[in-house]
Coordinates of C-alpha atoms and ligand atoms in Angstrom, one line a residue:
X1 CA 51.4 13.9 -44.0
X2 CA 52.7 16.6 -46.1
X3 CA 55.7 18.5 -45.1
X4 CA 56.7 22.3 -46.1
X5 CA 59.8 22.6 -47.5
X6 CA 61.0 24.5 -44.4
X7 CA 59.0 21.9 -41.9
X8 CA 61.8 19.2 -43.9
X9 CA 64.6 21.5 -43.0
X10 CA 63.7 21.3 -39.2
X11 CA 62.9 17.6 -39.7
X12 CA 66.8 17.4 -40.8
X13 CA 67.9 18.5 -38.0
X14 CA 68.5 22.4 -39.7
X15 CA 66.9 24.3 -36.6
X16 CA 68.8 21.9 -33.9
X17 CA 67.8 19.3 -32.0
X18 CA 64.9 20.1 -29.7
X19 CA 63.3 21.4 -33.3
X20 CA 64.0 17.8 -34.7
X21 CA 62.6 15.8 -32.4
X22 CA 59.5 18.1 -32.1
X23 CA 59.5 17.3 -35.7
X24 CA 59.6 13.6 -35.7
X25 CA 57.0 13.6 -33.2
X26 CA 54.7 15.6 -34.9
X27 CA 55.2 13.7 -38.5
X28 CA 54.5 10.7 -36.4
X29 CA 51.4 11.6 -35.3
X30 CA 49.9 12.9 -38.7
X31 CA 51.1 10.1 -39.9
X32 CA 49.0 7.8 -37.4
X33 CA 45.9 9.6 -37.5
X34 CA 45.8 10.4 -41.3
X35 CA 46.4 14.1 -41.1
X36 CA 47.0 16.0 -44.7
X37 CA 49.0 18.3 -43.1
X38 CA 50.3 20.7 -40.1
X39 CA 48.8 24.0 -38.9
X40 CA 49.4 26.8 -36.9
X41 CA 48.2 27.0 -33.3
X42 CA 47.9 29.9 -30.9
X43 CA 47.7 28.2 -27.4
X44 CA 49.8 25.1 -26.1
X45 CA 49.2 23.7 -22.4
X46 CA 51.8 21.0 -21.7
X47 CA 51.1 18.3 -19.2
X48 CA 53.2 15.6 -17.5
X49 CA 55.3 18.3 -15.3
X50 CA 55.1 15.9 -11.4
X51 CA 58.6 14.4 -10.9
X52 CA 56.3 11.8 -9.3
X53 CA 55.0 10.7 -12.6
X54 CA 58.1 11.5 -15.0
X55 CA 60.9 9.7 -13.0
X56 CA 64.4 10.7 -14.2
X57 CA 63.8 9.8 -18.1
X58 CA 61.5 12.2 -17.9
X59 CA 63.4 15.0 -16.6
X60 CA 66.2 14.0 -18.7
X61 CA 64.2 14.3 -21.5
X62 CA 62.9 18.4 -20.6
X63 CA 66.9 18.7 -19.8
X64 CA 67.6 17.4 -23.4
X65 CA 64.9 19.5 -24.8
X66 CA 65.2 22.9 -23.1
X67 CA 69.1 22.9 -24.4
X68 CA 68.4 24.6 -27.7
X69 CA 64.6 24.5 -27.2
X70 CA 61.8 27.5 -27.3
X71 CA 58.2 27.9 -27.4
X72 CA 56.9 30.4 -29.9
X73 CA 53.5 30.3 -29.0
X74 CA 51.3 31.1 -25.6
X75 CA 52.3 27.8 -23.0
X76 CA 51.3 26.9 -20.0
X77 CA 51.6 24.2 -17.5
X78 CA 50.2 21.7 -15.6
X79 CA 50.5 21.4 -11.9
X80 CA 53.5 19.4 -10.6
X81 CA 53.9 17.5 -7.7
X82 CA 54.2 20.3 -5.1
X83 CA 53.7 23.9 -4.2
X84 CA 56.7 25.2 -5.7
X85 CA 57.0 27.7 -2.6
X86 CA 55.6 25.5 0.3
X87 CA 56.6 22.3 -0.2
X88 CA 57.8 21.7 3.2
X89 CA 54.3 23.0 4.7
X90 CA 53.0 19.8 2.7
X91 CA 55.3 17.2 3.5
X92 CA 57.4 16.8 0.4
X93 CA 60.8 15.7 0.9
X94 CA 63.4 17.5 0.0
X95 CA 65.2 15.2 -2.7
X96 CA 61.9 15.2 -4.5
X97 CA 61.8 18.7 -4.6
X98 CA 65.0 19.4 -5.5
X99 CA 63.9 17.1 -8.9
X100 CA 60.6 18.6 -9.0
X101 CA 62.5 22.2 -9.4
X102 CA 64.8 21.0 -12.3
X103 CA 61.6 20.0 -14.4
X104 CA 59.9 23.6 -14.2
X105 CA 63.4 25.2 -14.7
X106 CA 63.9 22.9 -17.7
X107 CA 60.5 24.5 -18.8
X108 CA 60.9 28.0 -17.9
X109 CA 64.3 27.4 -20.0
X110 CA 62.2 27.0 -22.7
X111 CA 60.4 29.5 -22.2
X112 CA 57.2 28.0 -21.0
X113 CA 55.2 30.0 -18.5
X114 CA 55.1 27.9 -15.2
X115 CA 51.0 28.6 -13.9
X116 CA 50.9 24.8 -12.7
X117 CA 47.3 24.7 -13.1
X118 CA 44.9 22.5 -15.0
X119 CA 43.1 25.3 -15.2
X120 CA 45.1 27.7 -18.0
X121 CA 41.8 29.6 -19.0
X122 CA 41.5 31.2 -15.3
X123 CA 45.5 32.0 -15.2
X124 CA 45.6 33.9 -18.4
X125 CA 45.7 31.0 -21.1
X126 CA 42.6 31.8 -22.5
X127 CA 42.0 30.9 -26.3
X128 CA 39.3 32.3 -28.2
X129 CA 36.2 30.8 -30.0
X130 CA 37.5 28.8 -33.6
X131 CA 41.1 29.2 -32.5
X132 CA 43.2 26.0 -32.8
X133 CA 45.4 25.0 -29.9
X134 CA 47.4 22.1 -28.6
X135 CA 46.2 21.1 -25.2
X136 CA 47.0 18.5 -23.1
X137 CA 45.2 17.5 -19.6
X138 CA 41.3 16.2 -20.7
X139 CA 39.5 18.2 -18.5
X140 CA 41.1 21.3 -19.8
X141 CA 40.3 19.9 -23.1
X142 CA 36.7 19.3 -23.3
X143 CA 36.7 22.9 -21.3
X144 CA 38.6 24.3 -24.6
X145 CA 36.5 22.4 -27.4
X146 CA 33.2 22.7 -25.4
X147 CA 32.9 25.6 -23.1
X148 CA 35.3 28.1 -25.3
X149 CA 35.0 26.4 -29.0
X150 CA 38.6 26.4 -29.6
X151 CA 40.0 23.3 -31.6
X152 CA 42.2 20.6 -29.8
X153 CA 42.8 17.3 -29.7
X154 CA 43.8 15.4 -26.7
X155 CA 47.5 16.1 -26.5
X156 CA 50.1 14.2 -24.6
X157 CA 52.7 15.8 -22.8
X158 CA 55.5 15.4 -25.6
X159 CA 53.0 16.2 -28.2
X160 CA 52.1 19.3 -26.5
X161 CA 55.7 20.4 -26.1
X162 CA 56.5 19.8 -29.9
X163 CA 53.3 21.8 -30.5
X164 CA 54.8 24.9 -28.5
X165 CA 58.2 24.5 -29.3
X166 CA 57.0 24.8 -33.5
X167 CA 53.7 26.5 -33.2
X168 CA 52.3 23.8 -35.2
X169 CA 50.2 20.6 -35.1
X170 CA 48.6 17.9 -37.2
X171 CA 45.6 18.4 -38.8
X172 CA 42.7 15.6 -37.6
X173 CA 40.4 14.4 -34.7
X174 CA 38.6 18.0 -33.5
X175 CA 40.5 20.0 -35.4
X176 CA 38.4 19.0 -38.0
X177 CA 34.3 20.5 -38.2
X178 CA 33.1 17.0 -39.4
X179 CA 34.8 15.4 -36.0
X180 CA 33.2 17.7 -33.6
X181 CA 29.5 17.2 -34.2
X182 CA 27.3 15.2 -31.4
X183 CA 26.8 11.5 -31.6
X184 CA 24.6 10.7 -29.1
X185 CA 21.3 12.5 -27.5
X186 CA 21.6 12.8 -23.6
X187 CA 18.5 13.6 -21.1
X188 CA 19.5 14.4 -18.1
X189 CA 16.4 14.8 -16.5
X190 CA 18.0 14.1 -12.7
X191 CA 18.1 17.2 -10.8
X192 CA 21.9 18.6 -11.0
X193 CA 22.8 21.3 -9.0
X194 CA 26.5 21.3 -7.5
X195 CA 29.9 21.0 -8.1
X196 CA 29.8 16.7 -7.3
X197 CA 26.4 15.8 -9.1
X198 CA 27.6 17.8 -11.9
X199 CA 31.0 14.9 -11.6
X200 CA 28.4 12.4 -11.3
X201 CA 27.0 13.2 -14.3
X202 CA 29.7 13.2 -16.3
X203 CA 30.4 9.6 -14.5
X204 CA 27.0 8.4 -15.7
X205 CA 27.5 9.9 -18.9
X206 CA 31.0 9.0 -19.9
X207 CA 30.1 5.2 -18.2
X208 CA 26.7 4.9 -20.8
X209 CA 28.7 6.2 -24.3
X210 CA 32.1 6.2 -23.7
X211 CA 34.2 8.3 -26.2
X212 CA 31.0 9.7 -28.2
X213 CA 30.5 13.4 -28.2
X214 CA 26.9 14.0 -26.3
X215 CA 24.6 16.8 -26.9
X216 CA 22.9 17.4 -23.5
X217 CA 19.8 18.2 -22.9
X218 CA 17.7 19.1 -19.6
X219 CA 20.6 21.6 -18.0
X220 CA 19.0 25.0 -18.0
X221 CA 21.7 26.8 -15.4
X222 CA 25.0 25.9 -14.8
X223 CA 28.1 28.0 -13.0
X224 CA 31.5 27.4 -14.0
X225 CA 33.0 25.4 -11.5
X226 CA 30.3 22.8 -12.4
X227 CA 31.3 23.4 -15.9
X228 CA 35.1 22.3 -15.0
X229 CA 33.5 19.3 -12.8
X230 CA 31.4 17.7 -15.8
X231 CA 34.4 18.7 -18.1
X232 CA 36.6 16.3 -15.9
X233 CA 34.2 13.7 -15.1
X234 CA 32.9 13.4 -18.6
X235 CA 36.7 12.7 -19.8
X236 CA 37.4 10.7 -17.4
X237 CA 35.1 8.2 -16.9
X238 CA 33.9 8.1 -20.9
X239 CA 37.5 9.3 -22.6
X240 CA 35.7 12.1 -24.6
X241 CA 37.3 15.2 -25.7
X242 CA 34.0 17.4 -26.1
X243 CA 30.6 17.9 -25.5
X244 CA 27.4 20.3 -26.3
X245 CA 24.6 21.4 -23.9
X246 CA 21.4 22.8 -26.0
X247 CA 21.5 26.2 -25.2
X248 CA 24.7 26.8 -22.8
X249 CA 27.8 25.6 -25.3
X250 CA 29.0 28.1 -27.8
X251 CA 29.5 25.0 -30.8
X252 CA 26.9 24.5 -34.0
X253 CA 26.3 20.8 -34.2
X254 CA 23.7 18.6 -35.6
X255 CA 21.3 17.2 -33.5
X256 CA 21.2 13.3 -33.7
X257 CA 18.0 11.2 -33.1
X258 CA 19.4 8.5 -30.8
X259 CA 18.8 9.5 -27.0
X260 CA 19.6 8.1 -23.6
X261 CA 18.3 9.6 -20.6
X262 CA 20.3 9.9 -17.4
X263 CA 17.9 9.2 -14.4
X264 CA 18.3 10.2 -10.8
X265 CA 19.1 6.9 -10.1
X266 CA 22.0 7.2 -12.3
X267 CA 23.3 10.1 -10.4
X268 CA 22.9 7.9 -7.3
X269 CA 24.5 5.0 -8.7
X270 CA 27.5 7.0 -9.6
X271 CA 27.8 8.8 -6.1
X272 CA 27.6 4.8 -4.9
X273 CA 30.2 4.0 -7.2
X274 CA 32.8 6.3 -5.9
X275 CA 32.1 5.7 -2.5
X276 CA 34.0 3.1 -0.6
X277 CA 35.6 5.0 2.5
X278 CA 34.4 5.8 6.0
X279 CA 35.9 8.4 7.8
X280 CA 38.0 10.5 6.0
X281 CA 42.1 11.5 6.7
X282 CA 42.4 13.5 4.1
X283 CA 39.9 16.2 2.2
X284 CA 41.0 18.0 -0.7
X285 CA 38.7 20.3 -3.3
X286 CA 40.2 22.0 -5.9
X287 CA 40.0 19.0 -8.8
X288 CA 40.3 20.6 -11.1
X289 CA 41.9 23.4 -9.6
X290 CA 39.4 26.0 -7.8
X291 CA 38.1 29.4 -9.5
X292 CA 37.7 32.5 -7.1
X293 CA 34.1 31.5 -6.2
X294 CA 35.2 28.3 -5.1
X295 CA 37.7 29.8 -2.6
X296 CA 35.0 32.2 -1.5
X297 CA 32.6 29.4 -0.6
X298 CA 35.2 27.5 1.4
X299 CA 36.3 30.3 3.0
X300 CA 33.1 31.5 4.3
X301 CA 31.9 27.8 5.3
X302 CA 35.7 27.7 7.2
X303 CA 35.4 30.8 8.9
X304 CA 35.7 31.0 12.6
X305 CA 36.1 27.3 12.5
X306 CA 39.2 24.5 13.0
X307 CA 39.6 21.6 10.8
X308 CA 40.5 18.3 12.4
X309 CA 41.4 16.6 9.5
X310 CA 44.6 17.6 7.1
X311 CA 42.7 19.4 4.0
X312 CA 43.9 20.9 1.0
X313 CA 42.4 23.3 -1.2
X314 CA 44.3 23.1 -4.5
X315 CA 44.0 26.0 -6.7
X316 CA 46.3 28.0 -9.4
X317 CA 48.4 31.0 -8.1
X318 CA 46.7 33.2 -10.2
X319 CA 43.3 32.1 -8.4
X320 CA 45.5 32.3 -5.3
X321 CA 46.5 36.1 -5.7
X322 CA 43.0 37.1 -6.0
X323 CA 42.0 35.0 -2.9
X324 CA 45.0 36.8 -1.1
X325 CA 43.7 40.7 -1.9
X326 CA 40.2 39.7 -0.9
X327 CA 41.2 37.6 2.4
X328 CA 40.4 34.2 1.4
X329 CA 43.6 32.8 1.5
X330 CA 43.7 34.1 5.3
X331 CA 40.3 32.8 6.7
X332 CA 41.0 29.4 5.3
X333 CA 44.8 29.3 7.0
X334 CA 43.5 30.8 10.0
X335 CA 41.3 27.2 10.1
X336 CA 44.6 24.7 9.6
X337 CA 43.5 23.9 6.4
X338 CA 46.3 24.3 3.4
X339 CA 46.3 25.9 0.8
X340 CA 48.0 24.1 -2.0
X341 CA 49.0 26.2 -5.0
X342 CA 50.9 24.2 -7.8
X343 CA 49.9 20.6 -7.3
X344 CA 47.0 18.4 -6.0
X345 CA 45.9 15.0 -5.1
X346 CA 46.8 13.2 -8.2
X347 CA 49.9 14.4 -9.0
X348 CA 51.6 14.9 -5.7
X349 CA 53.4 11.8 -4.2
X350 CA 50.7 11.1 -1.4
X351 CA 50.6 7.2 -1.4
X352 CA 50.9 5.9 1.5
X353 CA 50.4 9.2 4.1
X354 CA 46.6 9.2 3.8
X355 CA 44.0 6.7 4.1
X356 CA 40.4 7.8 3.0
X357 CA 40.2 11.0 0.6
X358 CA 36.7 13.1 0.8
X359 CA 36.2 15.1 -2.1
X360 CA 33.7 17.0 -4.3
X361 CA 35.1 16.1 -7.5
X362 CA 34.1 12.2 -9.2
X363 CA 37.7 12.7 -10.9
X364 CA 39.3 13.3 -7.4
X365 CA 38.0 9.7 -6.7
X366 CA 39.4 8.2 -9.6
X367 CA 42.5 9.6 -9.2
X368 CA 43.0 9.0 -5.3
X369 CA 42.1 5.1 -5.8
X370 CA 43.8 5.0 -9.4
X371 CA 47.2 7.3 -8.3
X372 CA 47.6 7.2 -4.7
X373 CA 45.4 3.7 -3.5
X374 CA 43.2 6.1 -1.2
X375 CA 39.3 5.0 -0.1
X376 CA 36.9 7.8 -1.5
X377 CA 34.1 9.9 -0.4
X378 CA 32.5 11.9 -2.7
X379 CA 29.8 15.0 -1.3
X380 CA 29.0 18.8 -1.3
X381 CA 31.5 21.0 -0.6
X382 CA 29.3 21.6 2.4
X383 CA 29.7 18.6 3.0
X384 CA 33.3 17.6 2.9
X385 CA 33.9 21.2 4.7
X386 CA 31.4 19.9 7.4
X387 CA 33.5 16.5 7.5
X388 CA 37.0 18.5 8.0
X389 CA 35.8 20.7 11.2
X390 CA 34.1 17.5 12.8
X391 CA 36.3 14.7 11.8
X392 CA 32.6 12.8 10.5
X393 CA 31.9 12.1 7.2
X394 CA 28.1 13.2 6.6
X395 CA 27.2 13.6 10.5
X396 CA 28.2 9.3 10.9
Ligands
F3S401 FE1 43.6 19.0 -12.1 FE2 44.8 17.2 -10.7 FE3 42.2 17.1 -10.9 S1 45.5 18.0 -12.6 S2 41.8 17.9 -12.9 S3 43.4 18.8 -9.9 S4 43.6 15.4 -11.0

């Protein structure tokens, strides 16, 4: 990959170490993937911030890095492994948290802003339409390429850093046009209407083309938490980084002639599929993290009531002040369920404290079998609200 003369000064250690390594990194990866060359960015979400999943090296790493280290574009973060403020409510231990601290300090050092959400575009990270960005988590990037038509690839958490620490990353994959058009012709002429078919969708979807870019056909209205549901599921289960729906996605692409059609007995195979529990322990919405409309519908369908089962409702803490001014926040507490700013299922060291996880998201599932060896419901948020006042999953 071509280097600037400046981007070999930096590569030479001229800008100090944290610049370097950013450096090598990058050069690596144009190198791997054939890029000509580097180019700006204007957005950077960084993943890999849970203690639980970096370990020491990891943190020693961000330590090493936020020495001379700075970002000099807009960066954001992932959530970590615990509410940064109530921790304790959610039965973190304290030498985990005192690790768990060090990591976003190390990032705040560098001047990262610490929103520990995997949802940056509702907590001010919100790039433009043809903007190119460096983002990692996949469900926020198929929302970026397909839902706002900026330009990323699927970053890794160093790669990310590097990005925001230079402004700058390799030119291939969906950066370039040619890259981003559809492959395959999707159907889906199942009825899809809520936040979990919308995740079973994406199941069926990423399970029948894996890593092809679909252009979907058959959705005609479609809000945005279901948006953020199919963006997870879809990456997920298939590994893509974008996708078109005729008529809802912002993107030009060509239209290719191949089709497969995703049935309502695909949808029901899926919701099978990521069912293997019976009564749940544990019910947690808010994967990916919840928007304001989200928080409404919980807290009306949790109003009045008590839950008998722990739940958590994971969400950013920009959602989080906007559920506090309009009372949300309260009406869900008032119910013993948690609210869990920060964090969430996957990422917070759960293994072992719950059983059975009920969930609305099809990523959830994945992620509480894959990260924490949990059982897995999957339902409405009706239902899984339903579940956590009676203790039953679906009236059983
Ligand atoms: Fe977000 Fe955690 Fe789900 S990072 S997409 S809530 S697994």
């Amino acid at each position: 990959m071509f280097l600037t003369k400046e981007q070999e000064k930096i590569l030479n250690g001229d800008s100090g170490h944290a610049a370097k390594k950013s450096m090598e990194i990058l050069a690596a990866l144009g190198d791997i993937y054939g890029a000509d060359k580097l180019i700006p960015v204007t957005s950077v979400q960084v993943a890999g911030v849970s203690y639980h999943n970096l370990g020491d090296a990891g943190l020693e790493f961000l330590e090493e890095m936020a020495r001379d280290g700075k970002a000099i574009v807009k960066t954001t973060l992932n959530p970590a492994g615990m509410d940064l403020e109530d921790w304790e409510d959610l039965g973190i231990d304290a030498e985990f948290a005192k690790k768990q601290i060090r990591v976003v300090q190390a990032f705040v050092k560098m001047g990262v802003s610490p929103t520990l959400t995997c949802t940056p575009y509702l907590a001010g990270n919100d790039p433009k339409f043809g903007e190119h960005i460096a983002w990692s988590e996949s469900s926020a990037v198929v929302y970026a390429n397909s839902i706002i038509g900026a330009y990323t690839n699927r970053e890794g958490g160093p790669s990310a850093l590097s990005s925001a620490l230079l402004g700058l990353t390799p030119n291939y994959g969906l950066h370039l046009e040619e890259n981003r058009q559809a492959t395959r012709k999707v159907k889906a002429s199942a009825t899809i209407s809520s936040i979990s078919e919308f995740g079973a969708l994406g199941y069926a979807i990423g399970k029948a083309i894996g890593s092809e870019i679909p252009y979907i056909t058959g959705i005609h209205e479609v809000r945005l938490s279901e948006l953020k549901s199919l963006c997870a599921s879809i990456a997920t289960f298939g590994g893509t980084a974008m996708f078109h729906i005729e008529g809802v996605t912002p993107n030009k692409t060509t239209v290719p002639n191949e089709e497969i059609e995703i049935t309502q007995k695909d949808i029901e195979n899926a919701f099978a599929s990521l069912t293997d529990g019976k009564d749940p322990d544990f019910i947690s919405l808010g994967c990916p993290h919840c928007s304001i409309e989200e928080v409404e519908k919980i807290a009306s369908l949790l109003s009045g009531k008590k839950v008998k089962v722990e739940t958590w409702i994971t969400l950013s803490r920009a959602v989080k002040g906007q559920a506090d001014r309009l009372g949300y926040t309260k009406a869900i507490r008032a119910s013993g369920a948690k609210i869990a700013c920060d964090t969430c299922l996957a990422v917070a060291p759960l293994t072992g404290r719950f059983r059975c996880l009920a969930t609305n998201s099809a990523k959830g599932c994945y992620y509480g079998r894959g990260n924490n060896k949990f059982k897995t419901l999957i339902g409405s948020t009706e239902e899984c609200m339903s579940a956590a006042v009676t203790g039953k999953w679906k009236g059983g």
